[in-house]
PDB file of N, CA and C in Angstrom:
ATOM      1  N   MET A   1      91.570  82.710 119.132  1.00  0.00           N
ATOM      2  CA  MET A   1      91.749  81.865 117.961  1.00  0.00           C
ATOM      3  C   MET A   1      91.166  82.492 116.697  1.00  0.00           C
ATOM      4  N   LEU A   2      90.330  83.489 116.845  1.00  0.00           N
ATOM      5  CA  LEU A   2      89.728  84.107 115.678  1.00  0.00           C
ATOM      6  C   LEU A   2      90.787  84.650 114.730  1.00  0.00           C
ATOM      7  N   THR A   3      91.859  85.260 115.261  1.00  0.00           N
ATOM      8  CA  THR A   3      92.919  85.790 114.420  1.00  0.00           C
ATOM      9  C   THR A   3      93.581  84.669 113.625  1.00  0.00           C
ATOM     10  N   LEU A   4      93.893  83.560 114.271  1.00  0.00           N
ATOM     11  CA  LEU A   4      94.521  82.440 113.580  1.00  0.00           C
ATOM     12  C   LEU A   4      93.622  81.924 112.457  1.00  0.00           C
ATOM     13  N   GLN A   5      92.336  81.823 112.700  1.00  0.00           N
ATOM     14  CA  GLN A   5      91.410  81.365 111.669  1.00  0.00           C
ATOM     15  C   GLN A   5      91.353  82.360 110.512  1.00  0.00           C
ATOM     16  N   THR A   6      91.351  83.642 110.823  1.00  0.00           N
ATOM     17  CA  THR A   6      91.333  84.680 109.789  1.00  0.00           C
ATOM     18  C   THR A   6      92.591  84.595 108.931  1.00  0.00           C
ATOM     19  N   GLU A   7      93.733  84.435 109.572  1.00  0.00           N
ATOM     20  CA  GLU A   7      95.004  84.364 108.856  1.00  0.00           C
ATOM     21  C   GLU A   7      95.102  83.081 108.024  1.00  0.00           C
ATOM     22  N   GLN A   8      94.635  81.974 108.568  1.00  0.00           N
ATOM     23  CA  GLN A   8      94.655  80.713 107.821  1.00  0.00           C
ATOM     24  C   GLN A   8      93.755  80.823 106.588  1.00  0.00           C
ATOM     25  N   ARG A   9      92.589  81.421 106.739  1.00  0.00           N
ATOM     26  CA  ARG A   9      91.682  81.605 105.590  1.00  0.00           C
ATOM     27  C   ARG A   9      92.312  82.519 104.540  1.00  0.00           C
ATOM     28  N   ALA A  10      92.980  83.573 104.982  1.00  0.00           N
ATOM     29  CA  ALA A  10      93.654  84.474 104.041  1.00  0.00           C
ATOM     30  C   ALA A  10      94.738  83.722 103.282  1.00  0.00           C
ATOM     31  N   TYR A  11      95.516  82.914 103.986  1.00  0.00           N
ATOM     32  CA  TYR A  11      96.558  82.107 103.345  1.00  0.00           C
ATOM     33  C   TYR A  11      95.943  81.190 102.286  1.00  0.00           C
ATOM     34  N   GLU A  12      94.903  80.478 102.660  1.00  0.00           N
ATOM     35  CA  GLU A  12      94.271  79.537 101.732  1.00  0.00           C
ATOM     36  C   GLU A  12      93.698  80.252 100.507  1.00  0.00           C
ATOM     37  N   ALA A  13      93.104  81.419 100.717  1.00  0.00           N
ATOM     38  CA  ALA A  13      92.519  82.167  99.596  1.00  0.00           C
ATOM     39  C   ALA A  13      93.595  82.711  98.654  1.00  0.00           C
ATOM     40  N   LEU A  14      94.720  83.108  99.199  1.00  0.00           N
ATOM     41  CA  LEU A  14      95.786  83.711  98.397  1.00  0.00           C
ATOM     42  C   LEU A  14      96.798  82.706  97.872  1.00  0.00           C
ATOM     43  N   LEU A  15      96.735  81.470  98.343  1.00  0.00           N
ATOM     44  CA  LEU A  15      97.728  80.458  97.986  1.00  0.00           C
ATOM     45  C   LEU A  15      97.932  80.286  96.487  1.00  0.00           C
ATOM     46  N   PRO A  16      96.902  80.124  95.683  1.00  0.00           N
ATOM     47  CA  PRO A  16      97.155  79.920  94.247  1.00  0.00           C
ATOM     48  C   PRO A  16      97.981  81.050  93.620  1.00  0.00           C
ATOM     49  N   ARG A  17      97.698  82.276  94.007  1.00  0.00           N
ATOM     50  CA  ARG A  17      98.437  83.417  93.467  1.00  0.00           C
ATOM     51  C   ARG A  17      99.872  83.462  94.011  1.00  0.00           C
ATOM     52  N   MET A  18     100.034  83.157  95.300  1.00  0.00           N
ATOM     53  CA  MET A  18     101.371  83.190  95.905  1.00  0.00           C
ATOM     54  C   MET A  18     102.268  82.091  95.362  1.00  0.00           C
ATOM     55  N   LEU A  19     101.688  80.937  95.008  1.00  0.00           N
ATOM     56  CA  LEU A  19     102.485  79.815  94.502  1.00  0.00           C
ATOM     57  C   LEU A  19     103.226  80.166  93.209  1.00  0.00           C
ATOM     58  N   LYS A  20     102.653  81.026  92.399  1.00  0.00           N
ATOM     59  CA  LYS A  20     103.247  81.347  91.099  1.00  0.00           C
ATOM     60  C   LYS A  20     104.657  81.906  91.222  1.00  0.00           C
ATOM     61  N   ASP A  21     104.873  82.814  92.170  1.00  0.00           N
ATOM     62  CA  ASP A  21     106.173  83.480  92.281  1.00  0.00           C
ATOM     63  C   ASP A  21     106.920  83.193  93.572  1.00  0.00           C
ATOM     64  N   ASN A  22     106.274  82.546  94.526  1.00  0.00           N
ATOM     65  CA  ASN A  22     106.879  82.415  95.854  1.00  0.00           C
ATOM     66  C   ASN A  22     106.850  81.008  96.432  1.00  0.00           C
ATOM     67  N   ASP A  23     106.703  79.993  95.607  1.00  0.00           N
ATOM     68  CA  ASP A  23     106.658  78.613  96.094  1.00  0.00           C
ATOM     69  C   ASP A  23     107.910  78.308  96.914  1.00  0.00           C
ATOM     70  N   GLY A  24     107.700  77.806  98.125  1.00  0.00           N
ATOM     71  CA  GLY A  24     108.806  77.441  98.998  1.00  0.00           C
ATOM     72  C   GLY A  24     109.259  78.552  99.925  1.00  0.00           C
ATOM     73  N   ARG A  25     108.848  79.777  99.677  1.00  0.00           N
ATOM     74  CA  ARG A  25     109.212  80.896 100.543  1.00  0.00           C
ATOM     75  C   ARG A  25     108.226  80.968 101.714  1.00  0.00           C
ATOM     76  N   PHE A  26     108.399  81.926 102.606  1.00  0.00           N
ATOM     77  CA  PHE A  26     107.581  82.027 103.809  1.00  0.00           C
ATOM     78  C   PHE A  26     106.848  83.355 103.839  1.00  0.00           C
ATOM     79  N   VAL A  27     105.551  83.289 104.082  1.00  0.00           N
ATOM     80  CA  VAL A  27     104.707  84.480 104.100  1.00  0.00           C
ATOM     81  C   VAL A  27     104.405  84.871 105.547  1.00  0.00           C
ATOM     82  N   VAL A  28     104.371  86.180 105.789  1.00  0.00           N
ATOM     83  CA  VAL A  28     103.933  86.735 107.072  1.00  0.00           C
ATOM     84  C   VAL A  28     102.569  87.378 106.825  1.00  0.00           C
ATOM     85  N   ILE A  29     101.570  86.906 107.571  1.00  0.00           N
ATOM     86  CA  ILE A  29     100.207  87.426 107.442  1.00  0.00           C
ATOM     87  C   ILE A  29      99.758  87.929 108.808  1.00  0.00           C
ATOM     88  N   ARG A  30      99.112  89.075 108.801  1.00  0.00           N
ATOM     89  CA  ARG A  30      98.506  89.602 110.031  1.00  0.00           C
ATOM     90  C   ARG A  30      97.080  89.971 109.690  1.00  0.00           C
ATOM     91  N   GLY A  31      96.142  89.358 110.394  1.00  0.00           N
ATOM     92  CA  GLY A  31      94.735  89.531 110.042  1.00  0.00           C
ATOM     93  C   GLY A  31      94.509  88.877 108.688  1.00  0.00           C
ATOM     94  N   SER A  32      94.040  89.633 107.723  1.00  0.00           N
ATOM     95  CA  SER A  32      93.842  89.080 106.378  1.00  0.00           C
ATOM     96  C   SER A  32      94.817  89.691 105.368  1.00  0.00           C
ATOM     97  N   GLU A  33      95.867  90.367 105.869  1.00  0.00           N
ATOM     98  CA  GLU A  33      96.815  91.061 105.003  1.00  0.00           C
ATOM     99  C   GLU A  33      98.156  90.336 104.927  1.00  0.00           C
ATOM    100  N   VAL A  34      98.641  90.125 103.711  1.00  0.00           N
ATOM    101  CA  VAL A  34      99.996  89.623 103.512  1.00  0.00           C
ATOM    102  C   VAL A  34     100.934  90.794 103.762  1.00  0.00           C
ATOM    103  N   CYS A  35     101.820  90.632 104.722  1.00  0.00           N
ATOM    104  CA  CYS A  35     102.715  91.724 105.107  1.00  0.00           C
ATOM    105  C   CYS A  35     104.077  91.622 104.439  1.00  0.00           C
ATOM    106  N   ASN A  36     104.568  90.399 104.238  1.00  0.00           N
ATOM    107  CA  ASN A  36     105.879  90.218 103.623  1.00  0.00           C
ATOM    108  C   ASN A  36     106.038  88.756 103.224  1.00  0.00           C
ATOM    109  N   VAL A  37     106.948  88.518 102.285  1.00  0.00           N
ATOM    110  CA  VAL A  37     107.326  87.162 101.883  1.00  0.00           C
ATOM    111  C   VAL A  37     108.849  87.118 101.926  1.00  0.00           C
ATOM    112  N   LEU A  38     109.386  86.129 102.651  1.00  0.00           N
ATOM    113  CA  LEU A  38     110.832  86.037 102.835  1.00  0.00           C
ATOM    114  C   LEU A  38     111.314  84.631 102.510  1.00  0.00           C
ATOM    115  N   GLY A  39     112.634  84.480 102.416  1.00  0.00           N
ATOM    116  CA  GLY A  39     113.212  83.226 101.958  1.00  0.00           C
ATOM    117  C   GLY A  39     113.235  82.096 102.958  1.00  0.00           C
ATOM    118  N   THR A  40     113.341  82.418 104.257  1.00  0.00           N
ATOM    119  CA  THR A  40     113.415  81.361 105.262  1.00  0.00           C
ATOM    120  C   THR A  40     112.418  81.608 106.383  1.00  0.00           C
ATOM    121  N   TYR A  41     112.139  80.559 107.133  1.00  0.00           N
ATOM    122  CA  TYR A  41     111.248  80.669 108.288  1.00  0.00           C
ATOM    123  C   TYR A  41     111.828  81.646 109.309  1.00  0.00           C
ATOM    124  N   GLU A  42     113.126  81.537 109.562  1.00  0.00           N
ATOM    125  CA  GLU A  42     113.778  82.397 110.541  1.00  0.00           C
ATOM    126  C   GLU A  42     113.682  83.867 110.135  1.00  0.00           C
ATOM    127  N   GLU A  43     113.900  84.160 108.862  1.00  0.00           N
ATOM    128  CA  GLU A  43     113.784  85.540 108.384  1.00  0.00           C
ATOM    129  C   GLU A  43     112.358  86.060 108.569  1.00  0.00           C
ATOM    130  N   ALA A  44     111.373  85.228 108.225  1.00  0.00           N
ATOM    131  CA  ALA A  44     109.971  85.630 108.343  1.00  0.00           C
ATOM    132  C   ALA A  44     109.587  85.848 109.803  1.00  0.00           C
ATOM    133  N   LEU A  45     110.011  84.949 110.670  1.00  0.00           N
ATOM    134  CA  LEU A  45     109.698  85.067 112.094  1.00  0.00           C
ATOM    135  C   LEU A  45     110.363  86.313 112.684  1.00  0.00           C
ATOM    136  N   ASN A  46     111.635  86.530 112.381  1.00  0.00           N
ATOM    137  CA  ASN A  46     112.335  87.718 112.881  1.00  0.00           C
ATOM    138  C   ASN A  46     111.688  88.997 112.367  1.00  0.00           C
ATOM    139  N   TRP A  47     111.321  89.010 111.097  1.00  0.00           N
ATOM    140  CA  TRP A  47     110.667  90.183 110.522  1.00  0.00           C
ATOM    141  C   TRP A  47     109.360  90.460 111.254  1.00  0.00           C
ATOM    142  N   GLY A  48     108.574  89.402 111.471  1.00  0.00           N
ATOM    143  CA  GLY A  48     107.302  89.553 112.168  1.00  0.00           C
ATOM    144  C   GLY A  48     107.468  90.099 113.575  1.00  0.00           C
ATOM    145  N   TYR A  49     108.428  89.565 114.330  1.00  0.00           N
ATOM    146  CA  TYR A  49     108.657  90.061 115.689  1.00  0.00           C
ATOM    147  C   TYR A  49     109.160  91.501 115.675  1.00  0.00           C
ATOM    148  N   ASN A  50     109.995  91.852 114.707  1.00  0.00           N
ATOM    149  CA  ASN A  50     110.474  93.229 114.603  1.00  0.00           C
ATOM    150  C   ASN A  50     109.342  94.197 114.280  1.00  0.00           C
ATOM    151  N   GLN A  51     108.396  93.762 113.470  1.00  0.00           N
ATOM    152  CA  GLN A  51     107.279  94.619 113.077  1.00  0.00           C
ATOM    153  C   GLN A  51     106.164  94.671 114.119  1.00  0.00           C
ATOM    154  N   PHE A  52     105.852  93.531 114.718  1.00  0.00           N
ATOM    155  CA  PHE A  52     104.652  93.417 115.542  1.00  0.00           C
ATOM    156  C   PHE A  52     104.916  93.120 117.013  1.00  0.00           C
ATOM    157  N   GLY A  53     106.166  92.902 117.372  1.00  0.00           N
ATOM    158  CA  GLY A  53     106.471  92.558 118.759  1.00  0.00           C
ATOM    159  C   GLY A  53     105.775  91.269 119.147  1.00  0.00           C
ATOM    160  N   LEU A  54     105.090  91.292 120.265  1.00  0.00           N
ATOM    161  CA  LEU A  54     104.392  90.095 120.736  1.00  0.00           C
ATOM    162  C   LEU A  54     102.934  90.039 120.288  1.00  0.00           C
ATOM    163  N   GLU A  55     102.531  90.963 119.428  1.00  0.00           N
ATOM    164  CA  GLU A  55     101.188  90.901 118.848  1.00  0.00           C
ATOM    165  C   GLU A  55     101.114  89.704 117.897  1.00  0.00           C
ATOM    166  N   PRO A  56      99.947  89.089 117.751  1.00  0.00           N
ATOM    167  CA  PRO A  56      99.834  87.896 116.904  1.00  0.00           C
ATOM    168  C   PRO A  56     100.109  88.177 115.424  1.00  0.00           C
ATOM    169  N   PHE A  57     100.800  87.248 114.802  1.00  0.00           N
ATOM    170  CA  PHE A  57     100.995  87.225 113.356  1.00  0.00           C
ATOM    171  C   PHE A  57     101.207  85.771 112.948  1.00  0.00           C
ATOM    172  N   PHE A  58     101.125  85.510 111.661  1.00  0.00           N
ATOM    173  CA  PHE A  58     101.101  84.148 111.116  1.00  0.00           C
ATOM    174  C   PHE A  58     102.261  84.002 110.127  1.00  0.00           C
ATOM    175  N   VAL A  59     103.047  82.950 110.279  1.00  0.00           N
ATOM    176  CA  VAL A  59     104.130  82.639 109.342  1.00  0.00           C
ATOM    177  C   VAL A  59     103.889  81.234 108.816  1.00  0.00           C
ATOM    178  N   LYS A  60     103.928  81.099 107.490  1.00  0.00           N
ATOM    179  CA  LYS A  60     103.694  79.779 106.892  1.00  0.00           C
ATOM    180  C   LYS A  60     104.450  79.685 105.588  1.00  0.00           C
ATOM    181  N   GLN A  61     104.959  78.486 105.331  1.00  0.00           N
ATOM    182  CA  GLN A  61     105.628  78.252 104.053  1.00  0.00           C
ATOM    183  C   GLN A  61     104.582  78.164 102.951  1.00  0.00           C
ATOM    184  N   ILE A  62     104.878  78.830 101.852  1.00  0.00           N
ATOM    185  CA  ILE A  62     103.995  78.805 100.688  1.00  0.00           C
ATOM    186  C   ILE A  62     104.271  77.510  99.948  1.00  0.00           C
ATOM    187  N   SER A  63     103.298  76.628  99.941  1.00  0.00           N
ATOM    188  CA  SER A  63     103.491  75.308  99.356  1.00  0.00           C
ATOM    189  C   SER A  63     102.145  74.699  98.984  1.00  0.00           C
ATOM    190  N   ALA A  64     102.133  73.968  97.890  1.00  0.00           N
ATOM    191  CA  ALA A  64     100.918  73.270  97.475  1.00  0.00           C
ATOM    192  C   ALA A  64     100.622  72.099  98.407  1.00  0.00           C
ATOM    193  N   GLU A  65     101.645  71.601  99.097  1.00  0.00           N
ATOM    194  CA  GLU A  65     101.485  70.486 100.035  1.00  0.00           C
ATOM    195  C   GLU A  65     101.514  71.023 101.453  1.00  0.00           C
ATOM    196  N   GLU A  66     100.648  70.483 102.306  1.00  0.00           N
ATOM    197  CA  GLU A  66     100.593  70.907 103.704  1.00  0.00           C
ATOM    198  C   GLU A  66     101.768  70.295 104.470  1.00  0.00           C
ATOM    199  N   HIS A  67     102.443  71.108 105.271  1.00  0.00           N
ATOM    200  CA  HIS A  67     103.564  70.653 106.097  1.00  0.00           C
ATOM    201  C   HIS A  67     103.150  70.660 107.561  1.00  0.00           C
ATOM    202  N   VAL A  68     103.815  69.832 108.363  1.00  0.00           N
ATOM    203  CA  VAL A  68     103.564  69.813 109.788  1.00  0.00           C
ATOM    204  C   VAL A  68     104.004  71.158 110.361  1.00  0.00           C
ATOM    205  N   ALA A  69     103.160  71.737 111.211  1.00  0.00           N
ATOM    206  CA  ALA A  69     103.445  73.065 111.790  1.00  0.00           C
ATOM    207  C   ALA A  69     103.748  72.945 113.270  1.00  0.00           C
ATOM    208  N   HIS A  70     104.498  73.904 113.773  1.00  0.00           N
ATOM    209  CA  HIS A  70     104.706  74.017 115.209  1.00  0.00           C
ATOM    210  C   HIS A  70     104.573  75.496 115.571  1.00  0.00           C
ATOM    211  N   PHE A  71     104.308  75.749 116.839  1.00  0.00           N
ATOM    212  CA  PHE A  71     104.118  77.116 117.311  1.00  0.00           C
ATOM    213  C   PHE A  71     105.301  77.527 118.161  1.00  0.00           C
ATOM    214  N   SER A  72     105.712  78.765 118.038  1.00  0.00           N
ATOM    215  CA  SER A  72     106.858  79.253 118.779  1.00  0.00           C
ATOM    216  C   SER A  72     106.497  79.720 120.191  1.00  0.00           C
ATOM    217  N   ARG A  73     105.206  79.789 120.486  1.00  0.00           N
ATOM    218  CA  ARG A  73     104.775  80.187 121.818  1.00  0.00           C
ATOM    219  C   ARG A  73     103.394  79.610 122.090  1.00  0.00           C
ATOM    220  N   ASP A  74     103.040  79.594 123.359  1.00  0.00           N
ATOM    221  CA  ASP A  74     101.748  79.058 123.789  1.00  0.00           C
ATOM    222  C   ASP A  74     100.619  79.943 123.275  1.00  0.00           C
ATOM    223  N   LEU A  75      99.637  79.337 122.647  1.00  0.00           N
ATOM    224  CA  LEU A  75      98.493  80.088 122.142  1.00  0.00           C
ATOM    225  C   LEU A  75      97.392  80.245 123.169  1.00  0.00           C
ATOM    226  N   GLY A  76      97.526  79.584 124.304  1.00  0.00           N
ATOM    227  CA  GLY A  76      96.510  79.696 125.346  1.00  0.00           C
ATOM    228  C   GLY A  76      95.312  78.817 125.091  1.00  0.00           C
ATOM    229  N   PRO A  77      94.326  78.868 125.990  1.00  0.00           N
ATOM    230  CA  PRO A  77      93.156  78.004 125.842  1.00  0.00           C
ATOM    231  C   PRO A  77      92.245  78.429 124.708  1.00  0.00           C
TER     232      PRO A  77
END
């Protein structure tokens, strides 16, 4: 879970800057690095899997309002 917490913190820290040009788009974050910003969730997820395979990465819509999230795979205990 440490990776997820790191990525969530990176998202929260970068959110104000990302909102200016990318509101509504989807960001791919790995660790504390923004790797890409794409137009749809599907594009971001596909890009992440193409780049990282089954290694962990984070996809989230850039938005001032929090949205309900779901996971595409089991995160384990």
